Amino acid sequence: MAASSFSATSYISKSSIVDSSFNSEHSKNLLLLKFKLSRRIRPRGRNFAVTNVASRNQRLQNSPDQSIQETTDALDNGILVPDSESVISSIKYHAEFTPSFSPDKFELPKAYYATAESIRDMLITNWNATYNFHEKMNVKQAYYLSMEFLQGRALLNAIGNLELSGAYAEALRKLGHDLEDVAKQEPDAALGNGGLGRLASCFLDSLATLSYPAWGYGLRYKYGLFKQLITKDGQEEVAENWLEMGNPWEVPRNDVTYPIKFYGEVVKGKDGHKTWVGGEDIMAVAYDVPIPGYKTKTTINLRLWSTKVGPENFDLHAFNDGNHAKAYEALKKAEKICYILYPGDESLEGKILRLKQQYTLCSASLQDIIARFERRSGESLDWNEFPEKVAVQMNDTHPTLCIPELLRILMDFKGLEWKEAWEITQRTVAYTNHTVLPEALEKWSLNLLQELLPRHVEIIKMIDKEQMVIFFAQLIDTIIAEYGTEDLELLKEKLKQMRVLENIELPASILELLVKPEEIIIVDSLEEKSSEEVTELPKTENNDVDIRAKVTFDPDPKLPQMVRMANLCVVSGHAVNGVAEIHTEIVKNEVFNDFYKLWPKKFQNKTNGVTPRRWLSFCNPELSKIITKWTRTEDWVLNTEKLIELKKFADDEELQSEWRKAKRMNKERTVSFLKEKTGYLVSPDAMFDVQVKRIHEYKRQLLNILGIVYRYKKMKEMKSDERKEKFVPRVCIFGGKAFATYVQAKRIVKFITDVGATVNHDPDIGDLLKVVFVPDYNVTVAEVLIPGSDLSQHISTAGMEASGTSNMKFAMNGCIQIGTLDGANVEIRQEVGEENFFLFGAEAHEISGLRKERSEGKFVPDPRFEEVKEYVRSGVFGRNSYDELMGSLEGNEGYGRADYFLVGKDFPAYIECQEEVDKAYRDQNKWTKMSILNTAGSYKFSSDRTIHQYARDIWRIEPVVLP
């Protein structure tokens, strides 16, 4: 709908303020309304503070008393349910009094901001009530620390969770706009990139919906990761501009700031107390984003940190002297910490910036958590109670520094001794592992950490030393039980693998235990001398000198000294969880097997989940209505077990007909979207085959596009009638970002777009095959593509995908999957039925053997695989050389060679499985039944279920329902 000015029912310009909605009594009525509303939501003797409610559902055309009566008549468990007229007044108020745009027109951008601010009023009211109740009850609270929160757009999600879609849609229609058009004005919040961040956002939605006391903590990235452009050269990156017009959902908390320090030195006082002094000081400033629950007044908080320094750090003299760069050097150093998500770390400067980001998140969040604990405890403050009131969840290894930071605060500022602080830390923190890829298990240079965070390195060394003593005692018993003897060499190797510190001499106390009784070892501490330094050897009773045996574990001077962040998480936390059943087994049996043998109860599985609100109810309303009709309840949105009811009707012709109509509507929406975003016009009659996720070699977009190339080649070799009979029409859709410095991933993006440019303009092929790469894949794009998909691809090399969450979203929307037995695919296949999942490829337990076979030169590639590589090299897809890309699939060993991700091994099984897909799709009744059973089987993958498990097994928190 075209933008319109306010007409008779709305203000036209600033000069038109004489409208009855904004008469001279407005301010008085507004204050009275706020007062009465605050009284209205303070029932049952509770004294909840309600602030920042600028325009709670004003209906000011009538008298204040009448307006309030009509506005608050519809209440559900204390939640205000306004009508469209009061919504109109609220939107008008913000258009006039909280303006981000000039006053003369009410165009779509202005309509969006005014609508968002209107909704935010409600969220702040509920947020205040939630916060104050948690504060008053002093409940145990979970804190979720994550470098990413991939929120997506907030407007429709908030309106949906508050059950106000009808009122806001009607109000905006009366104001000349369509709700969907208004919602499109919102940029996706650029606070995340992939599944890690989307999982965190789904968790926040579920935490609020289930009324668990919890907060999220992250960083407020100014430019996000990057905005992806697709050009003739492939992927190009430009800065995100999501904050250019401001963010109506965030509430700056300028009074909530914490000091953050880098560099400097550690000084020991006469009393033995350590003080970290000097260095570079900045401030972290809080920005709060309210997260509403579904059908509940509970609204929790996502607190994001921005960084700055005070005005005293601006060098006015340098500026006036013309040295402008020097004048604001300190300001830029502080601000750039929150510029970019995952800055490139190829350079030393990039590594320093990443570490600064991680420490800023950890330090500011923990200072905030501790301040809240102290305030709630009051005079009865007892630090031993801290783990009974606080649960800190580290989402992957990025927040690992919260471990030494918590210890530092407890010891250096709160006066606790090491033993007590260490016990409190271990009972407080827990760790979610998201990867088995060695390169993703973070390691940081000890020297870099020493320079940037000297006090933390001291603490990490204390942790390492403490754990070595424990490991020694436990490992020696395990080795004797398993091998029947004290195998000291094996013990040394296991200690080496389990340490927090890598390539650093063992502490003297451990070295003394590792030598044989007849050997004498003189060794200084870790911080001072190595075992190879010359010392005066002691004499025996016979005045003879024993020759010291050389210790077998010496640091390798050619290798860097590192800190293993994942090991630090495992030894320091009370729980370690994987995110899918197969992933957890790999974590226990391979990645952290020695730890698992020592602490089997510490390791848990928590299969990921996705919120059914955003990922089915809101993004797929057509299908949602059908589900509600056939399950006879809307309860499935909260209790996804109700989806199982669909299994009973999977063969019902009426349901199948309705199901196909909903899918067709979603596909037509996808067709329009693809035309708008890429210029390609595709047919909704074709199968929509989708792979959307981060571009990475292990996710094997390369296998997918090579399969498409093979399909295209075979089509070209046939006559028109023959190819139409042989192949089902397909639209193959890709989306995802390749990290800016990941050269091979960017080559894959370029290859996909080149294939598309050739195939899509081939008149011989027409609508039989299209290849479309959607630029700048994000949550909003996913909300369009997933409901319109027929087939989705989750084809990672087995054992390398921790879980995946897009596979859950596709299944929830009735999309059938082709994939390997990897991550959550395993559980999805179990739940939807093996016959409703297209399976191919090597299994996780076979991978190491297959790589060994390759390295020994024993692998014989399938002729079809060789054929497709030669076809690519023939130049049919343009002049671009694909020697590096195809070369990575060849040879027996070497970096970037030898087909490490087994594309060639799985290629024949993959194309044969795709033939089975074509065959199944031709039988639309069978396909629709498979689709229904996928939705029915997705009940297990609600993030509500996952959060209940975290709350019960790790955090030990209970729901707190507001009265």
PDB file of N, CA and C in Angstrom, residues 458-504:
ATOM      1  N   GLU A 458      47.413 -15.206  35.452  1.00  0.00           N
ATOM      2  CA  GLU A 458      47.798 -15.751  36.757  1.00  0.00           C
ATOM      3  C   GLU A 458      46.734 -16.722  37.264  1.00  0.00           C
ATOM      4  N   ILE A 459      45.484 -16.343  37.122  1.00  0.00           N
ATOM      5  CA  ILE A 459      44.390 -17.182  37.612  1.00  0.00           C
ATOM      6  C   ILE A 459      44.264 -18.454  36.783  1.00  0.00           C
ATOM      7  N   ILE A 460      44.407 -18.331  35.463  1.00  0.00           N
ATOM      8  CA  ILE A 460      44.335 -19.516  34.595  1.00  0.00           C
ATOM      9  C   ILE A 460      45.448 -20.495  34.946  1.00  0.00           C
ATOM     10  N   LYS A 461      46.629 -19.988  35.242  1.00  0.00           N
ATOM     11  CA  LYS A 461      47.728 -20.871  35.650  1.00  0.00           C
ATOM     12  C   LYS A 461      47.415 -21.562  36.975  1.00  0.00           C
ATOM     13  N   MET A 462      46.751 -20.844  37.868  1.00  0.00           N
ATOM     14  CA  MET A 462      46.349 -21.458  39.139  1.00  0.00           C
ATOM     15  C   MET A 462      45.349 -22.591  38.894  1.00  0.00           C
ATOM     16  N   ILE A 463      44.404 -22.344  37.977  1.00  0.00           N
ATOM     17  CA  ILE A 463      43.428 -23.387  37.633  1.00  0.00           C
ATOM     18  C   ILE A 463      44.135 -24.601  37.045  1.00  0.00           C
ATOM     19  N   ASP A 464      45.054 -24.340  36.110  1.00  0.00           N
ATOM     20  CA  ASP A 464      45.789 -25.426  35.470  1.00  0.00           C
ATOM     21  C   ASP A 464      46.557 -26.256  36.501  1.00  0.00           C
ATOM     22  N   LYS A 465      47.235 -25.581  37.396  1.00  0.00           N
ATOM     23  CA  LYS A 465      48.026 -26.276  38.412  1.00  0.00           C
ATOM     24  C   LYS A 465      47.129 -27.081  39.342  1.00  0.00           C
ATOM     25  N   GLU A 466      46.019 -26.474  39.750  1.00  0.00           N
ATOM     26  CA  GLU A 466      45.072 -27.142  40.646  1.00  0.00           C
ATOM     27  C   GLU A 466      44.519 -28.408  39.994  1.00  0.00           C
ATOM     28  N   GLN A 467      44.190 -28.308  38.712  1.00  0.00           N
ATOM     29  CA  GLN A 467      43.591 -29.446  38.028  1.00  0.00           C
ATOM     30  C   GLN A 467      44.603 -30.557  37.771  1.00  0.00           C
ATOM     31  N   MET A 468      45.860 -30.188  37.557  1.00  0.00           N
ATOM     32  CA  MET A 468      46.868 -31.217  37.312  1.00  0.00           C
ATOM     33  C   MET A 468      46.995 -32.168  38.506  1.00  0.00           C
ATOM     34  N   VAL A 469      46.926 -31.627  39.699  1.00  0.00           N
ATOM     35  CA  VAL A 469      47.014 -32.467  40.900  1.00  0.00           C
ATOM     36  C   VAL A 469      45.832 -33.434  40.951  1.00  0.00           C
ATOM     37  N   ILE A 470      44.642 -32.910  40.639  1.00  0.00           N
ATOM     38  CA  ILE A 470      43.435 -33.753  40.650  1.00  0.00           C
ATOM     39  C   ILE A 470      43.523 -34.807  39.555  1.00  0.00           C
ATOM     40  N   PHE A 471      43.924 -34.374  38.353  1.00  0.00           N
ATOM     41  CA  PHE A 471      44.018 -35.304  37.235  1.00  0.00           C
ATOM     42  C   PHE A 471      45.005 -36.423  37.532  1.00  0.00           C
ATOM     43  N   PHE A 472      46.149 -36.050  38.103  1.00  0.00           N
ATOM     44  CA  PHE A 472      47.176 -37.055  38.371  1.00  0.00           C
ATOM     45  C   PHE A 472      46.617 -38.172  39.242  1.00  0.00           C
ATOM     46  N   ALA A 473      45.988 -37.799  40.341  1.00  0.00           N
ATOM     47  CA  ALA A 473      45.479 -38.797  41.274  1.00  0.00           C
ATOM     48  C   ALA A 473      44.420 -39.676  40.628  1.00  0.00           C
ATOM     49  N   GLN A 474      43.527 -39.053  39.832  1.00  0.00           N
ATOM     50  CA  GLN A 474      42.436 -39.821  39.235  1.00  0.00           C
ATOM     51  C   GLN A 474      42.905 -40.637  38.034  1.00  0.00           C
ATOM     52  N   LEU A 475      43.803 -40.051  37.227  1.00  0.00           N
ATOM     53  CA  LEU A 475      44.256 -40.747  36.028  1.00  0.00           C
ATOM     54  C   LEU A 475      45.113 -41.961  36.359  1.00  0.00           C
ATOM     55  N   ILE A 476      45.955 -41.840  37.373  1.00  0.00           N
ATOM     56  CA  ILE A 476      46.829 -42.970  37.693  1.00  0.00           C
ATOM     57  C   ILE A 476      46.023 -44.177  38.115  1.00  0.00           C
ATOM     58  N   ASP A 477      44.935 -43.946  38.873  1.00  0.00           N
ATOM     59  CA  ASP A 477      44.053 -45.052  39.258  1.00  0.00           C
ATOM     60  C   ASP A 477      43.382 -45.658  38.033  1.00  0.00           C
ATOM     61  N   THR A 478      42.951 -44.796  37.118  1.00  0.00           N
ATOM     62  CA  THR A 478      42.285 -45.271  35.899  1.00  0.00           C
ATOM     63  C   THR A 478      43.247 -46.099  35.044  1.00  0.00           C
ATOM     64  N   ILE A 479      44.463 -45.631  34.903  1.00  0.00           N
ATOM     65  CA  ILE A 479      45.451 -46.339  34.075  1.00  0.00           C
ATOM     66  C   ILE A 479      45.803 -47.685  34.688  1.00  0.00           C
ATOM     67  N   ILE A 480      45.994 -47.717  36.015  1.00  0.00           N
ATOM     68  CA  ILE A 480      46.306 -48.988  36.674  1.00  0.00           C
ATOM     69  C   ILE A 480      45.157 -49.970  36.486  1.00  0.00           C
ATOM     70  N   ALA A 481      43.928 -49.481  36.638  1.00  0.00           N
ATOM     71  CA  ALA A 481      42.759 -50.356  36.481  1.00  0.00           C
ATOM     72  C   ALA A 481      42.655 -50.884  35.055  1.00  0.00           C
ATOM     73  N   GLU A 482      43.038 -50.048  34.082  1.00  0.00           N
ATOM     74  CA  GLU A 482      42.869 -50.425  32.672  1.00  0.00           C
ATOM     75  C   GLU A 482      44.049 -51.232  32.145  1.00  0.00           C
ATOM     76  N   TYR A 483      45.271 -50.874  32.585  1.00  0.00           N
ATOM     77  CA  TYR A 483      46.463 -51.512  32.023  1.00  0.00           C
ATOM     78  C   TYR A 483      47.227 -52.363  33.037  1.00  0.00           C
ATOM     79  N   GLY A 484      46.851 -52.289  34.304  1.00  0.00           N
ATOM     80  CA  GLY A 484      47.487 -53.115  35.315  1.00  0.00           C
ATOM     81  C   GLY A 484      48.852 -52.638  35.762  1.00  0.00           C
ATOM     82  N   THR A 485      49.264 -51.437  35.355  1.00  0.00           N
ATOM     83  CA  THR A 485      50.566 -50.914  35.742  1.00  0.00           C
ATOM     84  C   THR A 485      50.548 -49.398  35.681  1.00  0.00           C
ATOM     85  N   GLU A 486      51.513 -48.774  36.379  1.00  0.00           N
ATOM     86  CA  GLU A 486      51.644 -47.326  36.329  1.00  0.00           C
ATOM     87  C   GLU A 486      52.405 -46.939  35.057  1.00  0.00           C
ATOM     88  N   ASP A 487      51.669 -46.713  34.003  1.00  0.00           N
ATOM     89  CA  ASP A 487      52.286 -46.316  32.738  1.00  0.00           C
ATOM     90  C   ASP A 487      52.483 -44.799  32.759  1.00  0.00           C
ATOM     91  N   LEU A 488      53.673 -44.360  33.213  1.00  0.00           N
ATOM     92  CA  LEU A 488      53.911 -42.929  33.391  1.00  0.00           C
ATOM     93  C   LEU A 488      53.937 -42.176  32.064  1.00  0.00           C
ATOM     94  N   GLU A 489      54.415 -42.823  31.000  1.00  0.00           N
ATOM     95  CA  GLU A 489      54.420 -42.154  29.695  1.00  0.00           C
ATOM     96  C   GLU A 489      52.995 -41.873  29.224  1.00  0.00           C
ATOM     97  N   LEU A 490      52.118 -42.861  29.423  1.00  0.00           N
ATOM     98  CA  LEU A 490      50.714 -42.655  29.057  1.00  0.00           C
ATOM     99  C   LEU A 490      50.093 -41.572  29.924  1.00  0.00           C
ATOM    100  N   LEU A 491      50.446 -41.586  31.192  1.00  0.00           N
ATOM    101  CA  LEU A 491      49.927 -40.569  32.114  1.00  0.00           C
ATOM    102  C   LEU A 491      50.365 -39.175  31.680  1.00  0.00           C
ATOM    103  N   LYS A 492      51.636 -39.060  31.326  1.00  0.00           N
ATOM    104  CA  LYS A 492      52.135 -37.759  30.874  1.00  0.00           C
ATOM    105  C   LYS A 492      51.385 -37.290  29.628  1.00  0.00           C
ATOM    106  N   GLU A 493      51.117 -38.214  28.691  1.00  0.00           N
ATOM    107  CA  GLU A 493      50.417 -37.859  27.456  1.00  0.00           C
ATOM    108  C   GLU A 493      48.992 -37.401  27.745  1.00  0.00           C
ATOM    109  N   LYS A 494      48.323 -38.101  28.651  1.00  0.00           N
ATOM    110  CA  LYS A 494      46.946 -37.721  28.986  1.00  0.00           C
ATOM    111  C   LYS A 494      46.908 -36.374  29.700  1.00  0.00           C
ATOM    112  N   LEU A 495      47.853 -36.163  30.607  1.00  0.00           N
ATOM    113  CA  LEU A 495      47.926 -34.862  31.280  1.00  0.00           C
ATOM    114  C   LEU A 495      48.160 -33.741  30.270  1.00  0.00           C
ATOM    115  N   LYS A 496      49.011 -34.016  29.313  1.00  0.00           N
ATOM    116  CA  LYS A 496      49.308 -33.042  28.267  1.00  0.00           C
ATOM    117  C   LYS A 496      48.047 -32.668  27.488  1.00  0.00           C
ATOM    118  N   GLN A 497      47.204 -33.661  27.175  1.00  0.00           N
ATOM    119  CA  GLN A 497      45.984 -33.424  26.404  1.00  0.00           C
ATOM    120  C   GLN A 497      44.910 -32.716  27.224  1.00  0.00           C
ATOM    121  N   MET A 498      44.885 -32.961  28.526  1.00  0.00           N
ATOM    122  CA  MET A 498      43.797 -32.453  29.352  1.00  0.00           C
ATOM    123  C   MET A 498      44.086 -31.083  29.966  1.00  0.00           C
ATOM    124  N   ARG A 499      45.310 -30.643  29.858  1.00  0.00           N
ATOM    125  CA  ARG A 499      45.656 -29.369  30.482  1.00  0.00           C
ATOM    126  C   ARG A 499      44.919 -28.202  29.847  1.00  0.00           C
ATOM    127  N   VAL A 500      44.749 -27.151  30.636  1.00  0.00           N
ATOM    128  CA  VAL A 500      44.245 -25.883  30.119  1.00  0.00           C
ATOM    129  C   VAL A 500      45.340 -25.208  29.294  1.00  0.00           C
ATOM    130  N   LEU A 501      46.577 -25.339  29.743  1.00  0.00           N
ATOM    131  CA  LEU A 501      47.715 -24.738  29.046  1.00  0.00           C
ATOM    132  C   LEU A 501      48.331 -25.752  28.085  1.00  0.00           C
ATOM    133  N   GLU A 502      48.717 -25.271  26.924  1.00  0.00           N
ATOM    134  CA  GLU A 502      49.287 -26.143  25.893  1.00  0.00           C
ATOM    135  C   GLU A 502      50.725 -25.738  25.603  1.00  0.00           C
ATOM    136  N   ASN A 503      51.588 -26.770  25.514  1.00  0.00           N
ATOM    137  CA  ASN A 503      53.003 -26.561  25.203  1.00  0.00           C
ATOM    138  C   ASN A 503      53.710 -25.719  26.266  1.00  0.00           C
ATOM    139  N   ILE A 504      53.360 -25.983  27.519  1.00  0.00           N
ATOM    140  CA  ILE A 504      53.964 -25.292  28.650  1.00  0.00           C
ATOM    141  C   ILE A 504      54.380 -26.337  29.676  1.00  0.00           C
TER     142      ILE A 504
END
